Short mmCIF file of C-alpha atoms in Angstrom, two decimals:
data_model
loop_
_atom_site.label_atom_id
_atom_site.label_comp_id
_atom_site.label_asym_id
_atom_site.label_seq_id
_atom_site.Cartn_x
_atom_site.Cartn_y
_atom_site.Cartn_z
CA MET A 1 -0.38 0.29 0.02
CA ILE A 2 1.32 3.61 -1.03
CA PHE A 3 0.57 6.46 1.40
CA THR A 4 0.64 9.96 0.19
CA GLU A 5 2.62 12.50 2.24
CA CYS A 6 -0.35 13.84 3.85
CA GLU A 7 -1.94 10.39 4.77
CA ILE A 8 1.35 9.83 6.34
CA ALA A 9 1.31 13.13 8.20
CA VAL A 10 -2.06 12.30 9.83
CA MET A 11 -1.32 8.57 10.54
CA MET A 12 -0.65 7.99 14.56
CA SER A 13 1.80 5.89 15.66
CA ASP A 14 1.35 3.15 19.04
CA THR A 15 4.13 5.72 20.41
CA GLU A 16 1.84 8.52 19.96
CA LEU A 17 -1.04 6.79 21.47
CA ASN A 18 1.10 5.51 24.65
CA ARG A 19 2.61 9.19 24.66
CA MET A 20 -1.12 10.51 25.65
CA ARG A 21 -2.29 7.53 27.76
CA TRP A 22 0.28 8.52 29.83
CA ALA A 23 0.01 12.20 29.56
CA ALA A 24 -3.71 11.86 30.63
CA ARG A 25 -2.98 10.25 33.68
CA ARG A 26 -2.85 12.95 35.79
CA GLY A 27 -3.51 11.44 39.15
CA MET A 28 -6.65 13.24 40.39
CA LEU A 29 -9.43 10.89 39.59
CA GLU A 30 -12.01 13.25 38.30
CA LEU A 31 -9.61 14.21 35.51
CA ASP A 32 -8.59 10.48 34.96
CA LEU A 33 -12.09 9.41 33.92
CA VAL A 34 -12.75 12.40 31.94
CA LEU A 35 -9.46 11.68 30.21
CA GLY A 36 -8.56 7.70 29.88
CA PRO A 37 -11.71 7.26 28.30
CA PHE A 38 -11.08 9.79 25.59
CA VAL A 39 -7.90 8.78 24.93
CA GLU A 40 -8.55 5.05 24.49
CA GLY A 41 -11.94 5.62 22.51
CA ARG A 42 -11.34 8.40 20.74
CA TYR A 43 -8.21 10.15 20.34
CA ALA A 44 -7.07 7.94 17.67
CA SER A 45 -9.57 9.09 15.44
CA LEU A 46 -8.87 12.74 15.91
CA SER A 47 -7.91 14.97 13.05
CA LEU A 48 -4.30 15.87 13.19
CA THR A 49 -5.12 19.02 14.34
CA ASP A 50 -7.27 17.61 16.95
CA ARG A 51 -4.53 15.48 18.24
CA GLN A 52 -2.24 18.61 18.21
CA LEU A 53 -4.84 20.41 20.23
CA PHE A 54 -5.37 17.83 22.79
CA GLN A 55 -1.54 17.51 23.21
CA ARG A 56 -1.48 21.31 23.80
CA LEU A 57 -4.04 20.33 26.49
CA MET A 58 -2.22 18.15 28.14
CA LEU A 59 0.26 20.73 28.87
CA CYS A 60 -2.33 22.71 30.97
CA GLU A 61 -2.13 22.71 35.38
CA ASP A 62 -4.42 20.11 36.78
CA GLN A 63 -6.55 23.25 38.61
CA ASP A 64 -7.01 24.42 35.43
CA LEU A 65 -8.14 21.11 33.61
CA PHE A 66 -10.37 20.40 36.77
CA GLY A 67 -12.43 23.39 36.26
CA TRP A 68 -12.85 23.15 32.72
CA PHE A 69 -14.13 19.42 32.54
CA MET A 70 -16.13 20.12 35.71
CA ARG A 71 -17.29 23.35 34.02
CA ARG A 72 -16.26 25.66 36.41
CA ASP A 73 -14.24 27.75 34.64
CA GLN A 74 -13.59 28.12 30.75
CA THR A 75 -10.90 28.76 28.53
CA ASP A 76 -10.29 31.87 26.70
CA ASP A 77 -8.22 29.83 24.11
CA GLU A 78 -10.93 29.17 21.61
CA GLU A 79 -8.86 26.12 20.37
CA LEU A 80 -8.83 24.49 23.24
CA ALA A 81 -12.15 25.05 24.16
CA ALA A 82 -13.06 23.30 21.50
CA ILE A 83 -11.11 20.18 22.35
CA VAL A 84 -12.60 20.19 25.74
CA LYS A 85 -16.07 20.12 24.50
CA GLN A 86 -15.16 17.20 22.48
CA ILE A 87 -13.72 15.70 25.21
CA LEU A 88 -16.77 16.50 27.46
CA ASP A 89 -19.27 15.35 24.18
CA PHE A 90 -17.40 11.71 24.26
CA THR A 91 -17.73 11.51 28.03
CA LEU A 92 -20.93 12.72 29.65
CA PRO A 93 -24.21 11.32 28.40
CA GLN A 94 -26.77 12.35 26.12
CA GLY A 95 -29.06 14.92 28.28
CA ASN A 96 -26.25 15.61 31.28
CA GLY A 97 -23.85 18.00 29.40
#
């Protein structure tokens, strides 16, 4: 099978997925319950741009992430807000968001 440069750029390695699994383990139960299932169930199917946003999100402080995922606060960064929304939409059952 021959891949184009674009397809190669979008493809994700096992190493990347493992890095994000590790990054999603925050040591705070509430964050682990939100981030872990998202990485396992959705990360691999994200676009390259969304994967990069998720990686940026993993650089944020736990206190900020907690506030955003518990909907106590919102980020001013529109791009991060978009990936937070994707994670919440994936994690929260229909009707509880």
